mmCIF file with all atom_site columns, C-alpha atoms in Angstrom:
data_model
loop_
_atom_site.group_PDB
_atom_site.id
_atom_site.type_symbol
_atom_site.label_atom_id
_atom_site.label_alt_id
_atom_site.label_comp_id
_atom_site.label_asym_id
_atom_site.label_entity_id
_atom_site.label_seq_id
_atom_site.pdbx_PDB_ins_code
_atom_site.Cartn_x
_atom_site.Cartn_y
_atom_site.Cartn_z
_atom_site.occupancy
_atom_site.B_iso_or_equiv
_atom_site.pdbx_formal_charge
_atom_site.auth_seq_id
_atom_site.auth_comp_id
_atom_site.auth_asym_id
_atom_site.auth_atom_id
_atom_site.pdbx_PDB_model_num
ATOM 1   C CA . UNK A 1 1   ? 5.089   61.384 19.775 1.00 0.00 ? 1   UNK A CA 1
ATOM 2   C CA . UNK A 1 2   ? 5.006   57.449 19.707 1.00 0.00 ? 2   UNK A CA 1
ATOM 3   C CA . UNK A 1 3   ? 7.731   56.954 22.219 1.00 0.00 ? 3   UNK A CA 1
ATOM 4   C CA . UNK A 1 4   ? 7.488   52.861 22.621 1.00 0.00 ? 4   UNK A CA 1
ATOM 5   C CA . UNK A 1 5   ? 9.413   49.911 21.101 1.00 0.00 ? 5   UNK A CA 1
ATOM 6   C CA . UNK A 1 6   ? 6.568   48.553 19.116 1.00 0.00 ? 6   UNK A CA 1
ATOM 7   C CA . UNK A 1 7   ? 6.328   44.767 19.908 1.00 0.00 ? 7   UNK A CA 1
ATOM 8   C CA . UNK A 1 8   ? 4.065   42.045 18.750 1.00 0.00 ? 8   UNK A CA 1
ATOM 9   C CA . UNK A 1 9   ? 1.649   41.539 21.956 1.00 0.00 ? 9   UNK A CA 1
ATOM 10  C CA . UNK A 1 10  ? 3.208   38.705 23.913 1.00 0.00 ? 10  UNK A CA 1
ATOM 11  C CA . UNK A 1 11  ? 1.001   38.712 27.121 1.00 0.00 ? 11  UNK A CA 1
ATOM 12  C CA . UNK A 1 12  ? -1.825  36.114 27.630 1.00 0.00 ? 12  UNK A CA 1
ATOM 13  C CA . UNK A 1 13  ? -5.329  37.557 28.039 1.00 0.00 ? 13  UNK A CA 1
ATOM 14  C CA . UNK A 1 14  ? -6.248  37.593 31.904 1.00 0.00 ? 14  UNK A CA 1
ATOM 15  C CA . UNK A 1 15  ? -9.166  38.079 33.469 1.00 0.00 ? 15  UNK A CA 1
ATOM 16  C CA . UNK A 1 16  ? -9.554  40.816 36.365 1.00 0.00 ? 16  UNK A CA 1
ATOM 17  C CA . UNK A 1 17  ? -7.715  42.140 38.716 1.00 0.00 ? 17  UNK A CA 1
ATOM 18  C CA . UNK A 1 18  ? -4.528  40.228 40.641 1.00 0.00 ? 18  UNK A CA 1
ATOM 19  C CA . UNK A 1 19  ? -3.905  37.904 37.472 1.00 0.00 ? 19  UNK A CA 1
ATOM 20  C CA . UNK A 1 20  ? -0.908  36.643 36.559 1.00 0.00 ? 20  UNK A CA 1
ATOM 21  C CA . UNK A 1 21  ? 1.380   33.101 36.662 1.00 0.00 ? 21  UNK A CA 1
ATOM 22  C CA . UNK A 1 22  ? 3.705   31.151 39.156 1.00 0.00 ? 22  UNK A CA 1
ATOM 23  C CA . UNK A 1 23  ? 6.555   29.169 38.377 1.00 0.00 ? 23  UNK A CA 1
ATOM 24  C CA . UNK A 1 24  ? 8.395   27.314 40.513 1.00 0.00 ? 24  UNK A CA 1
ATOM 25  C CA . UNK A 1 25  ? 11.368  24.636 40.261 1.00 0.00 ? 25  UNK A CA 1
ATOM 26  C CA . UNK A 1 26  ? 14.023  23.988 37.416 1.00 0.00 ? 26  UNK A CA 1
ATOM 27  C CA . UNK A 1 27  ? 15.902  26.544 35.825 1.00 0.00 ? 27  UNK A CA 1
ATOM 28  C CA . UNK A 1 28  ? 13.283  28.824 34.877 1.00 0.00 ? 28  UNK A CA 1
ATOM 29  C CA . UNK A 1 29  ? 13.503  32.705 33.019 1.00 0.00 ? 29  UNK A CA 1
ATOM 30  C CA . UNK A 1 30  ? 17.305  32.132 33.674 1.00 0.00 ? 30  UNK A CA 1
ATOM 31  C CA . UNK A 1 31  ? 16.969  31.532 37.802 1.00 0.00 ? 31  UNK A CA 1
ATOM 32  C CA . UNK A 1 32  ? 18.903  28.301 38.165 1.00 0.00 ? 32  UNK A CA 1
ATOM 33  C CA . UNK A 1 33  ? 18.319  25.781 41.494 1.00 0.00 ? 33  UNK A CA 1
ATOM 34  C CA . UNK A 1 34  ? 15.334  24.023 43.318 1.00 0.00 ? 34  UNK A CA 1
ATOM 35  C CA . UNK A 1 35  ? 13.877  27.101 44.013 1.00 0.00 ? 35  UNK A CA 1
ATOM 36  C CA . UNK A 1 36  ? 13.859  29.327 40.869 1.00 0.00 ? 36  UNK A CA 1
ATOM 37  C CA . UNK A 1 37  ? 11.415  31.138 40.055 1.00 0.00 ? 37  UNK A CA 1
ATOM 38  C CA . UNK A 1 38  ? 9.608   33.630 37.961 1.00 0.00 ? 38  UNK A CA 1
ATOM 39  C CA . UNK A 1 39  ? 5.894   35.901 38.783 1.00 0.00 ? 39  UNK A CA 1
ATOM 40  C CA . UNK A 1 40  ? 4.138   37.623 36.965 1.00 0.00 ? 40  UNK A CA 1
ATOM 41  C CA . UNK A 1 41  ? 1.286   39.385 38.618 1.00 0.00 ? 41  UNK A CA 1
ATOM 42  C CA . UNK A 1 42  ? -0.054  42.301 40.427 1.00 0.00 ? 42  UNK A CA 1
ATOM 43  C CA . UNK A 1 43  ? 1.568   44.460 43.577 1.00 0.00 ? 43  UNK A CA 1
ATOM 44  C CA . UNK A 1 44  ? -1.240  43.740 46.204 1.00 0.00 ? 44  UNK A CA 1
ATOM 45  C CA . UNK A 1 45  ? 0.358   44.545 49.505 1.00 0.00 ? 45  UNK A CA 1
ATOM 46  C CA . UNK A 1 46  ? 4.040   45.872 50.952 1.00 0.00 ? 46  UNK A CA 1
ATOM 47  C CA . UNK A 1 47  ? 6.812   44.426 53.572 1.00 0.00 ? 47  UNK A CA 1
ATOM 48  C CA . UNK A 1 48  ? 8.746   43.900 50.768 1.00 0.00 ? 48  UNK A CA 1
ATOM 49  C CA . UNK A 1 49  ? 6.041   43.248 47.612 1.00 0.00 ? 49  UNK A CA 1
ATOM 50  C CA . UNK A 1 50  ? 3.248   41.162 47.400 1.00 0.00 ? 50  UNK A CA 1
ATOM 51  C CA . UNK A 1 51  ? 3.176   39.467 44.181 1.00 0.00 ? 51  UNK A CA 1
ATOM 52  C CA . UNK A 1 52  ? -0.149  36.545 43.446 1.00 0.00 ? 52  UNK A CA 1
ATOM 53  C CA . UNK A 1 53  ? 0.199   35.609 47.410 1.00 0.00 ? 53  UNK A CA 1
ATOM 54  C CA . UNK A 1 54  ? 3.682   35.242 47.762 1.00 0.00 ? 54  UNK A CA 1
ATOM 55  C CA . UNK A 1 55  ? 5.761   37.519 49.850 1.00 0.00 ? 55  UNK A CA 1
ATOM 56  C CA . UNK A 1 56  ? 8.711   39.021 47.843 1.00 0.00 ? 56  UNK A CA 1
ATOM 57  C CA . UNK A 1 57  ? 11.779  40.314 49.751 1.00 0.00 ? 57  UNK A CA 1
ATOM 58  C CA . UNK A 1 58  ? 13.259  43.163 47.963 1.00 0.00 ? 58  UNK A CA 1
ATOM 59  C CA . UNK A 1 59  ? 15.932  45.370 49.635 1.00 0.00 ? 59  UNK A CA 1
ATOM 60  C CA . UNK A 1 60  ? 18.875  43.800 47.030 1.00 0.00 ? 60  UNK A CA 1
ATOM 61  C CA . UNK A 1 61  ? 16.529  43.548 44.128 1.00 0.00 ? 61  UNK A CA 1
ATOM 62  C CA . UNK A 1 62  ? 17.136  45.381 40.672 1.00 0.00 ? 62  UNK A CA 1
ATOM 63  C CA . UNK A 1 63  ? 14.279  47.583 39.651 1.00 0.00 ? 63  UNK A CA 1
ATOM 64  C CA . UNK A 1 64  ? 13.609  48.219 36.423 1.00 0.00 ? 64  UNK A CA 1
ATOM 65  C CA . UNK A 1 65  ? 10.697  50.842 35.505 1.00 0.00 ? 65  UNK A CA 1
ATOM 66  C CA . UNK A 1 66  ? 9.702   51.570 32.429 1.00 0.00 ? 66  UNK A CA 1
ATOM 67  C CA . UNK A 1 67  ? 13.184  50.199 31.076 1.00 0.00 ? 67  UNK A CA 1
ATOM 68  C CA . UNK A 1 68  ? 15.088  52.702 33.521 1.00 0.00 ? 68  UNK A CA 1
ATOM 69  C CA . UNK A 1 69  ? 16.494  51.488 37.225 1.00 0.00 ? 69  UNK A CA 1
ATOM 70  C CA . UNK A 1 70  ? 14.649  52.541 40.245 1.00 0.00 ? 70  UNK A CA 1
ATOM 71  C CA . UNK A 1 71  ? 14.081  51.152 42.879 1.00 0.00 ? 71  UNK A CA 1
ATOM 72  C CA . UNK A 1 72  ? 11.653  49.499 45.534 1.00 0.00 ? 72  UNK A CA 1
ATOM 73  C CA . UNK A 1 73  ? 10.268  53.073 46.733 1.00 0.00 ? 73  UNK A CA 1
ATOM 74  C CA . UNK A 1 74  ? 9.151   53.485 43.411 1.00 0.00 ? 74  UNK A CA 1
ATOM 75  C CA . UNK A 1 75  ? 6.690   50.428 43.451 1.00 0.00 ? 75  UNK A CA 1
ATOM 76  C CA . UNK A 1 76  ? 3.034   50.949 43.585 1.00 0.00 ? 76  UNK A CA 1
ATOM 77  C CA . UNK A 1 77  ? 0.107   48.961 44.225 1.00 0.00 ? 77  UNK A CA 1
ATOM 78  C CA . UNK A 1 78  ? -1.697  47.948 40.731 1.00 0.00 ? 78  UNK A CA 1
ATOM 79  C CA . UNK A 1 79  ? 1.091   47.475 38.933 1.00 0.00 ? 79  UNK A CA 1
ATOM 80  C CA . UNK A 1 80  ? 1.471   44.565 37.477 1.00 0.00 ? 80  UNK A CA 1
ATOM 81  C CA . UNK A 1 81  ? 5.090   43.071 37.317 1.00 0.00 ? 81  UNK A CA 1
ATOM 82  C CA . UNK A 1 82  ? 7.733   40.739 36.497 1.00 0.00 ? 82  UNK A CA 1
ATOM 83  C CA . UNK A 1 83  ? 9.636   39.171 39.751 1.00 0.00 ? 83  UNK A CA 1
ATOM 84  C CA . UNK A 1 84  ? 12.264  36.974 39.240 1.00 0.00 ? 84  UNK A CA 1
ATOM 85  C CA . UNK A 1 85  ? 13.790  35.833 42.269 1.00 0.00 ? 85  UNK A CA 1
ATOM 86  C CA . UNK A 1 86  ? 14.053  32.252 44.611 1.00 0.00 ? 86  UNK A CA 1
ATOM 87  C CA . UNK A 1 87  ? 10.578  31.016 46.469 1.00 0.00 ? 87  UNK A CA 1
ATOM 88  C CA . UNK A 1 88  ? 11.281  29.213 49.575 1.00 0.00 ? 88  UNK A CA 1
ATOM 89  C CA . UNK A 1 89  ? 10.000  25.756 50.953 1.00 0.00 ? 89  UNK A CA 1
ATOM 90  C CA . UNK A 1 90  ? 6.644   27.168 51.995 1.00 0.00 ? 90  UNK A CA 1
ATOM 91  C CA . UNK A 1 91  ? 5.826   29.107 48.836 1.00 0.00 ? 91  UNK A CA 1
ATOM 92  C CA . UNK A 1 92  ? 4.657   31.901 50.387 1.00 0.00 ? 92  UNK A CA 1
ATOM 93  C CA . UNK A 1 93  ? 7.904   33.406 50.833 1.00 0.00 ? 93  UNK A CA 1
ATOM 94  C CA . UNK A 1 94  ? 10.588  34.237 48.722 1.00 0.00 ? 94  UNK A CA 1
ATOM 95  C CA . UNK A 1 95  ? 13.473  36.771 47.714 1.00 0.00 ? 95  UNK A CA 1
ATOM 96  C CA . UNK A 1 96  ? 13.576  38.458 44.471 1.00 0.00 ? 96  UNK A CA 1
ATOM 97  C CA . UNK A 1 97  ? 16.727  39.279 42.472 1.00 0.00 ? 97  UNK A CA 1
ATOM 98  C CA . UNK A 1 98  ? 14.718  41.535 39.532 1.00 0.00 ? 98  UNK A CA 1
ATOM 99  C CA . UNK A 1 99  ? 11.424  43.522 39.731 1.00 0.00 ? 99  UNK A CA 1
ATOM 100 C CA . UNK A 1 100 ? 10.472  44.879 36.223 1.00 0.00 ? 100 UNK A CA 1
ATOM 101 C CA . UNK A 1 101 ? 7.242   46.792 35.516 1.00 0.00 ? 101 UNK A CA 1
ATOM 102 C CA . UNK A 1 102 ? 6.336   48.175 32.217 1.00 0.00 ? 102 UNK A CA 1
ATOM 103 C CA . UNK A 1 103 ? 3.257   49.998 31.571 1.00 0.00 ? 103 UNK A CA 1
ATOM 104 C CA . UNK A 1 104 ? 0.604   48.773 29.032 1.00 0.00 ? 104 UNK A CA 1
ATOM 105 C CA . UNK A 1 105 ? -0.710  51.819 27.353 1.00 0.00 ? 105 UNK A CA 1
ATOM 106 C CA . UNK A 1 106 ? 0.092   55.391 28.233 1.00 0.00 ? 106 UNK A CA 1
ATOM 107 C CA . UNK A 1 107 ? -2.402  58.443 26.178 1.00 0.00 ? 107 UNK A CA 1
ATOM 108 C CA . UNK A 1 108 ? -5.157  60.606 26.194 1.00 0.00 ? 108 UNK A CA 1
ATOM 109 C CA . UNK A 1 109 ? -8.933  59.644 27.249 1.00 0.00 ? 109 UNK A CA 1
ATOM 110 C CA . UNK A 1 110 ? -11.010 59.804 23.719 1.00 0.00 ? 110 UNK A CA 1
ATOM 111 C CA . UNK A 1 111 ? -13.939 58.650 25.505 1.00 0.00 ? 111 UNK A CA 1
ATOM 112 C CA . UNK A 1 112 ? -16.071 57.307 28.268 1.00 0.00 ? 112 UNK A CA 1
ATOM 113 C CA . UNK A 1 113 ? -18.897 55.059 28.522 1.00 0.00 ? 113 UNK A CA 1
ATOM 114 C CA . UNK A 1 114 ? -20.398 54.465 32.515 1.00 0.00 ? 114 UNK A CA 1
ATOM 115 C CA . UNK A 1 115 ? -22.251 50.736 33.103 1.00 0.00 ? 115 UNK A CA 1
ATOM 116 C CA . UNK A 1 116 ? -25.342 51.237 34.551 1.00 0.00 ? 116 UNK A CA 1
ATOM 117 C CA . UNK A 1 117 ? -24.237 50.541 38.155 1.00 0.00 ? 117 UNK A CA 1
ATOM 118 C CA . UNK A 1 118 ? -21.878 53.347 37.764 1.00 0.00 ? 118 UNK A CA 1
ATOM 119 C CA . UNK A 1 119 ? -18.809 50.829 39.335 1.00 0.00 ? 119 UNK A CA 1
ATOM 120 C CA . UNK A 1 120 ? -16.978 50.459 36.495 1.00 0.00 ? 120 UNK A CA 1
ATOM 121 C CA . UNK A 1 121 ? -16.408 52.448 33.340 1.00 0.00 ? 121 UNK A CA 1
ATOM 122 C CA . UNK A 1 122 ? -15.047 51.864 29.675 1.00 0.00 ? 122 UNK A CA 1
ATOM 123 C CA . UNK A 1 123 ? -12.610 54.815 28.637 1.00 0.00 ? 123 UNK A CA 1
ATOM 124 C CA . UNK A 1 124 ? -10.577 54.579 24.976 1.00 0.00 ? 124 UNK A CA 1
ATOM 125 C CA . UNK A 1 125 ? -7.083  55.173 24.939 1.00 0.00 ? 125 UNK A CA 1
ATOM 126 C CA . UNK A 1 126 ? -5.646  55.072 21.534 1.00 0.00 ? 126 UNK A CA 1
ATOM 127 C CA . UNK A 1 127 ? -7.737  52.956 19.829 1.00 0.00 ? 127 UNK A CA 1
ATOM 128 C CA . UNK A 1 128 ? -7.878  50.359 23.036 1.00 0.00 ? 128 UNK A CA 1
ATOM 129 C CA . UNK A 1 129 ? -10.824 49.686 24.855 1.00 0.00 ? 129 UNK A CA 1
ATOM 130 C CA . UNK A 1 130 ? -10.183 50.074 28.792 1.00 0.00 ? 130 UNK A CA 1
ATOM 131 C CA . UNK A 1 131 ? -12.029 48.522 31.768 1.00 0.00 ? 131 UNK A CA 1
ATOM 132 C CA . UNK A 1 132 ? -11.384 50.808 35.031 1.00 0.00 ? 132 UNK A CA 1
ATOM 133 C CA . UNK A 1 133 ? -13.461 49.528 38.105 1.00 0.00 ? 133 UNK A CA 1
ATOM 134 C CA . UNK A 1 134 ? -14.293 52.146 41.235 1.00 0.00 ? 134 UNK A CA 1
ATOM 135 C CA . UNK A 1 135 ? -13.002 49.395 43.688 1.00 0.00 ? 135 UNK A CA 1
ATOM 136 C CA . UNK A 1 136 ? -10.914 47.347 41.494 1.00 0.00 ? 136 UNK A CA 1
ATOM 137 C CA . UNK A 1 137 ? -8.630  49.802 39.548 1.00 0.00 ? 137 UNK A CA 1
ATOM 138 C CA . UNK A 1 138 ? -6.145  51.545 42.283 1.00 0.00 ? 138 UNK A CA 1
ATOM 139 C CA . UNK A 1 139 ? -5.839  55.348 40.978 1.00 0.00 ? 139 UNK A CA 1
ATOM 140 C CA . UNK A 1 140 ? -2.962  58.125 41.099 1.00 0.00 ? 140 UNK A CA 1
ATOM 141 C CA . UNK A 1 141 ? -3.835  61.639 41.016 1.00 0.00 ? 141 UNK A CA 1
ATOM 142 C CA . UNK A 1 142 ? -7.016  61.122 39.792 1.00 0.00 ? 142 UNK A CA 1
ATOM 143 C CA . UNK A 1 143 ? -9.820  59.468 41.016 1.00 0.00 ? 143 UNK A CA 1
ATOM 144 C CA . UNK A 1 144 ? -13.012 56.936 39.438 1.00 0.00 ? 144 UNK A CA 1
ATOM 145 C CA . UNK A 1 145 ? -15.223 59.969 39.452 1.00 0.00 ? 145 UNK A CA 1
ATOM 146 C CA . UNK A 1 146 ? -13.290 62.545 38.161 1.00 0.00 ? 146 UNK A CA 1
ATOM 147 C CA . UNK A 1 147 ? -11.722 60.567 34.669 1.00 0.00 ? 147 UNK A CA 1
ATOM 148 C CA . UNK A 1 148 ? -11.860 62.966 31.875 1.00 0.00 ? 148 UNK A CA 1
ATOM 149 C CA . UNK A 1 149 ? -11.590 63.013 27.801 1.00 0.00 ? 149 UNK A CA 1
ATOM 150 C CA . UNK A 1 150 ? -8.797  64.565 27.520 1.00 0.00 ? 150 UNK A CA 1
ATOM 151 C CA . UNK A 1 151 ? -6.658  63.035 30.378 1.00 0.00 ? 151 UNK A CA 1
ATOM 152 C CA . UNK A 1 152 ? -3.157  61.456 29.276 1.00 0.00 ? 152 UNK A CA 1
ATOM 153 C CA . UNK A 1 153 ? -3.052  58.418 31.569 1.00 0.00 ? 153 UNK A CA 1
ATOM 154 C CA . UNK A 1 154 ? -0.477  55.659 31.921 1.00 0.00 ? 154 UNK A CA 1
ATOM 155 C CA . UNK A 1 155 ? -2.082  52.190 32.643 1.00 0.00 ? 155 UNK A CA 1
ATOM 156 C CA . UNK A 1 156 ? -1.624  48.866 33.884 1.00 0.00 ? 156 UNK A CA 1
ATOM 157 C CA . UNK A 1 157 ? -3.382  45.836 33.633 1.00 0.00 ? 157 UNK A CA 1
ATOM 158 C CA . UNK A 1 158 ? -4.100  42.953 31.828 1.00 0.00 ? 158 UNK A CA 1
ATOM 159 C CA . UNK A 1 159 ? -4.975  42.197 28.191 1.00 0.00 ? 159 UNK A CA 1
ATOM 160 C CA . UNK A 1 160 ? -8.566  40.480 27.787 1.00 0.00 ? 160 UNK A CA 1
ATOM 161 C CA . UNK A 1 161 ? -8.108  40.801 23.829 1.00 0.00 ? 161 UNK A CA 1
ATOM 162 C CA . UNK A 1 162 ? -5.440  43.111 20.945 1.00 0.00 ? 162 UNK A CA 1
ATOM 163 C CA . UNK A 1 163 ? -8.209  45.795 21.826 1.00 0.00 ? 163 UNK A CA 1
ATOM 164 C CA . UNK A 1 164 ? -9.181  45.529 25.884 1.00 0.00 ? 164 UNK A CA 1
ATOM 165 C CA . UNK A 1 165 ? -7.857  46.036 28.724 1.00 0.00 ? 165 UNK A CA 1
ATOM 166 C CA . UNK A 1 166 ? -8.606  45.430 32.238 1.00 0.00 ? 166 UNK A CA 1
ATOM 167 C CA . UNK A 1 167 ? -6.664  48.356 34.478 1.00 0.00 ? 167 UNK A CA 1
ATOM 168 C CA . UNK A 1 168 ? -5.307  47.146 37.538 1.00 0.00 ? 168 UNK A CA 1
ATOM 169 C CA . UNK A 1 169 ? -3.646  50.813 37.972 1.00 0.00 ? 169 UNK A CA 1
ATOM 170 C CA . UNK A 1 170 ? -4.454  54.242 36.537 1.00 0.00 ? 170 UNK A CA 1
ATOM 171 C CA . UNK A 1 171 ? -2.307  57.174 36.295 1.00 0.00 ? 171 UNK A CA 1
ATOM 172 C CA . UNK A 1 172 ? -2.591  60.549 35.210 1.00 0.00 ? 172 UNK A CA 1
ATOM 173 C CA . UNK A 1 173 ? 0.680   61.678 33.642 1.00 0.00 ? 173 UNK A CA 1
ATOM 174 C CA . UNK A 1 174 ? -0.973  65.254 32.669 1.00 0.00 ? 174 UNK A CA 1
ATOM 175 C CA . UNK A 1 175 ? -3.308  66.825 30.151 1.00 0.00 ? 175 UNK A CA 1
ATOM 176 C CA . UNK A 1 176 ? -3.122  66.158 26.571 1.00 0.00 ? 176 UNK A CA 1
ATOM 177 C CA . UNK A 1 177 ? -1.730  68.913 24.371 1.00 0.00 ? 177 UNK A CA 1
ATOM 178 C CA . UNK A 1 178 ? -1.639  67.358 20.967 1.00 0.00 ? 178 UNK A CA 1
ATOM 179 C CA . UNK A 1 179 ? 1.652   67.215 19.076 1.00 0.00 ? 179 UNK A CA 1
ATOM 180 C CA . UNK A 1 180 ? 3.487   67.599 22.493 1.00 0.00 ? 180 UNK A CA 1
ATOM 181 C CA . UNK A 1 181 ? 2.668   64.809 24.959 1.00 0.00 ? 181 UNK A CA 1
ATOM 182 C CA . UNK A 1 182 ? 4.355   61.781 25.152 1.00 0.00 ? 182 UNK A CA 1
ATOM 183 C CA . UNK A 1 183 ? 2.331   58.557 24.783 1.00 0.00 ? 183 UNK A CA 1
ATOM 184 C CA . UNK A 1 184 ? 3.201   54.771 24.444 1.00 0.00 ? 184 UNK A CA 1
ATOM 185 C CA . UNK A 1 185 ? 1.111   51.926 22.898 1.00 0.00 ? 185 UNK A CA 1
ATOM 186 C CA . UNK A 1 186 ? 1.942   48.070 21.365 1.00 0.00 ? 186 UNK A CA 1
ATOM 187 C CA . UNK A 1 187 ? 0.512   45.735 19.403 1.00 0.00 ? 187 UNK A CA 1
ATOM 188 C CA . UNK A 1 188 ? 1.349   43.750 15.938 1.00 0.00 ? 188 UNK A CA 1
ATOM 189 C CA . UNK A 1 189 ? 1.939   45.841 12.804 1.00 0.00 ? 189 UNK A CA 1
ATOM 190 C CA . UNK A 1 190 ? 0.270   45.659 9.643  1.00 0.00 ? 190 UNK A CA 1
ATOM 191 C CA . UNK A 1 191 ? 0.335   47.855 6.290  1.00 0.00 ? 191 UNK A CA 1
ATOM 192 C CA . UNK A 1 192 ? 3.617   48.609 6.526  1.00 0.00 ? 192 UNK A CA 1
ATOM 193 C CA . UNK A 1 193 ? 5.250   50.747 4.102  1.00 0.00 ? 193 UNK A CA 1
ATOM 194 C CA . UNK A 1 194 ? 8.969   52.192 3.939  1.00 0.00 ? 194 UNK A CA 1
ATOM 195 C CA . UNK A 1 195 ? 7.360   54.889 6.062  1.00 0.00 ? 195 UNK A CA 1
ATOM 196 C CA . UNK A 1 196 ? 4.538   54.031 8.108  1.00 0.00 ? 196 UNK A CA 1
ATOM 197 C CA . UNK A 1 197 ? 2.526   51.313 9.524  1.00 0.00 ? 197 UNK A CA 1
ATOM 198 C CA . UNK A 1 198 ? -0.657  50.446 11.422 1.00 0.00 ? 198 UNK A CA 1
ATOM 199 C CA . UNK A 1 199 ? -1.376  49.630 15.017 1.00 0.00 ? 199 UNK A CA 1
ATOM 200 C CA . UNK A 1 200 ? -4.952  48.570 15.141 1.00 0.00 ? 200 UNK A CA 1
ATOM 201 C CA . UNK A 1 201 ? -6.566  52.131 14.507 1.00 0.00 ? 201 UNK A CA 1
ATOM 202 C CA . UNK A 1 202 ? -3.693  54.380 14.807 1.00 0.00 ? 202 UNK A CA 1
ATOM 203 C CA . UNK A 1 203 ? -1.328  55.446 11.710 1.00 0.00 ? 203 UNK A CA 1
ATOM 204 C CA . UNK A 1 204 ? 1.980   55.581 12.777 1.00 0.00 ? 204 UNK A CA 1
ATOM 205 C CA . UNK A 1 205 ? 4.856   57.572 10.516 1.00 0.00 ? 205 UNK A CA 1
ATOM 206 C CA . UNK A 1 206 ? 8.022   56.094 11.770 1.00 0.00 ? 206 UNK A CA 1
ATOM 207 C CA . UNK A 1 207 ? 10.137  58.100 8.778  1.00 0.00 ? 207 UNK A CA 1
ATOM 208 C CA . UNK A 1 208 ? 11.965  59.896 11.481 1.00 0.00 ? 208 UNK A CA 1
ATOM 209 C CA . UNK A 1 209 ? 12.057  57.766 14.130 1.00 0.00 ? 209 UNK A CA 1
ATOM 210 C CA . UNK A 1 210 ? 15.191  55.922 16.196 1.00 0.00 ? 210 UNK A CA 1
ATOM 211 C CA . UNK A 1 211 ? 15.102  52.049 16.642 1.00 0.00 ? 211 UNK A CA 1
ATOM 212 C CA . UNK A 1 212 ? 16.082  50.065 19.596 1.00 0.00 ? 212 UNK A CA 1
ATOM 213 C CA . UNK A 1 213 ? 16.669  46.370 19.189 1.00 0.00 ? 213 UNK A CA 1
#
């Protein structure tokens, strides 16, 4: 079950851990004044969020998860979000009026490759090639040591190319029981036919499917 909008990829590639932008002044992602702003980066630290060094207040934000409102309680560290908000004077502090976080990639482990200093490892989810570090990847109910083919994982992180990713966080969602679990993928469609289409490696029938924007 493909259960994403399938987008063409919009994210610049990023290198490591914490990436991400900072914008500050003008009227910016639709935050008007002096202090408008707009972040894009990774949760490093609570008291509100963390968000590349600056310290977002968050008790009146909107949360948005996976396109569905939650809110700050469901935050975790590793993800990598959208704040849009006000930064004060000292840009270090600030208040944010929307937190969204979507996932990049959410499927089952194909395969895993260890590099030979056994701290990182490169697991393949759905055709995409997926850097998790032991020290630099923060995990949820599983751990570095105990990945597994077979594994349905939600990730986030940052795009290094259409095919890699660097995982900032790594969930497991449950075990994958083919024509049953739920996964989630994007990237720019080619082939396309009245009935299906490619994304990168996968073959995707979209006969039956519903469309949203």
């Amino acid at each position: 079950v493909l259960s994403a909008a399938v987008v063409a990829a919009t994210v610049s590639a990023c290198g490591g851990g914490g990436g991400g932008g900072l914008s500050i002044g003008g009227d910016i992602a639709g935050i008007g004044g002096s202090g408008g702003a707009t972040s894009t980066g990774t949760i490093d630290g609570f008291g509100s969020i963390f968000v590349n060094g600056v310290r977002f207040e968050t008790s009146s934000a909107d949360v948005f998860i996976d396109g569905s409102p939650a809110t700050e309680d469901d935050l975790q560290l590793g993800m990598v979000v959208s704040v849009r908000g006000t930064i004060n004077d000292d840009e270090a502090t600030g208040t944010a009026e929307t937190v969204i976080f979507d996932d990049e990639i959410q499927g089952p482990i194909t395969a895993i490759e260890t590099n030979a200093d056994g701290d990182a490892k490169i697991v393949t989810v759905l055709g995409i090639t997926i850097i998790v570090e032991r020290t630099g990847t923060v995990f949820d109910d599983v751990g570095f040591a105990n990945l597994a083919v077979g594994d349905v994982i939600e990730v986030s992180g940052f795009r290094e190319s259409a095919t890699r990713l660097r995982a900032t966080r790594v969930e497991k969602k449950s075990n994958f029981i083919p024509g049953q679990s739920e996964v989630e993928t994007q990237g720019v469609i080619s082939n396309l036919s009245p009935t299906r289409f490619n994304l990168g490696s996968l073959v995707v029938d979209y006969s039956g499917a519903r469309f949203e924007d």
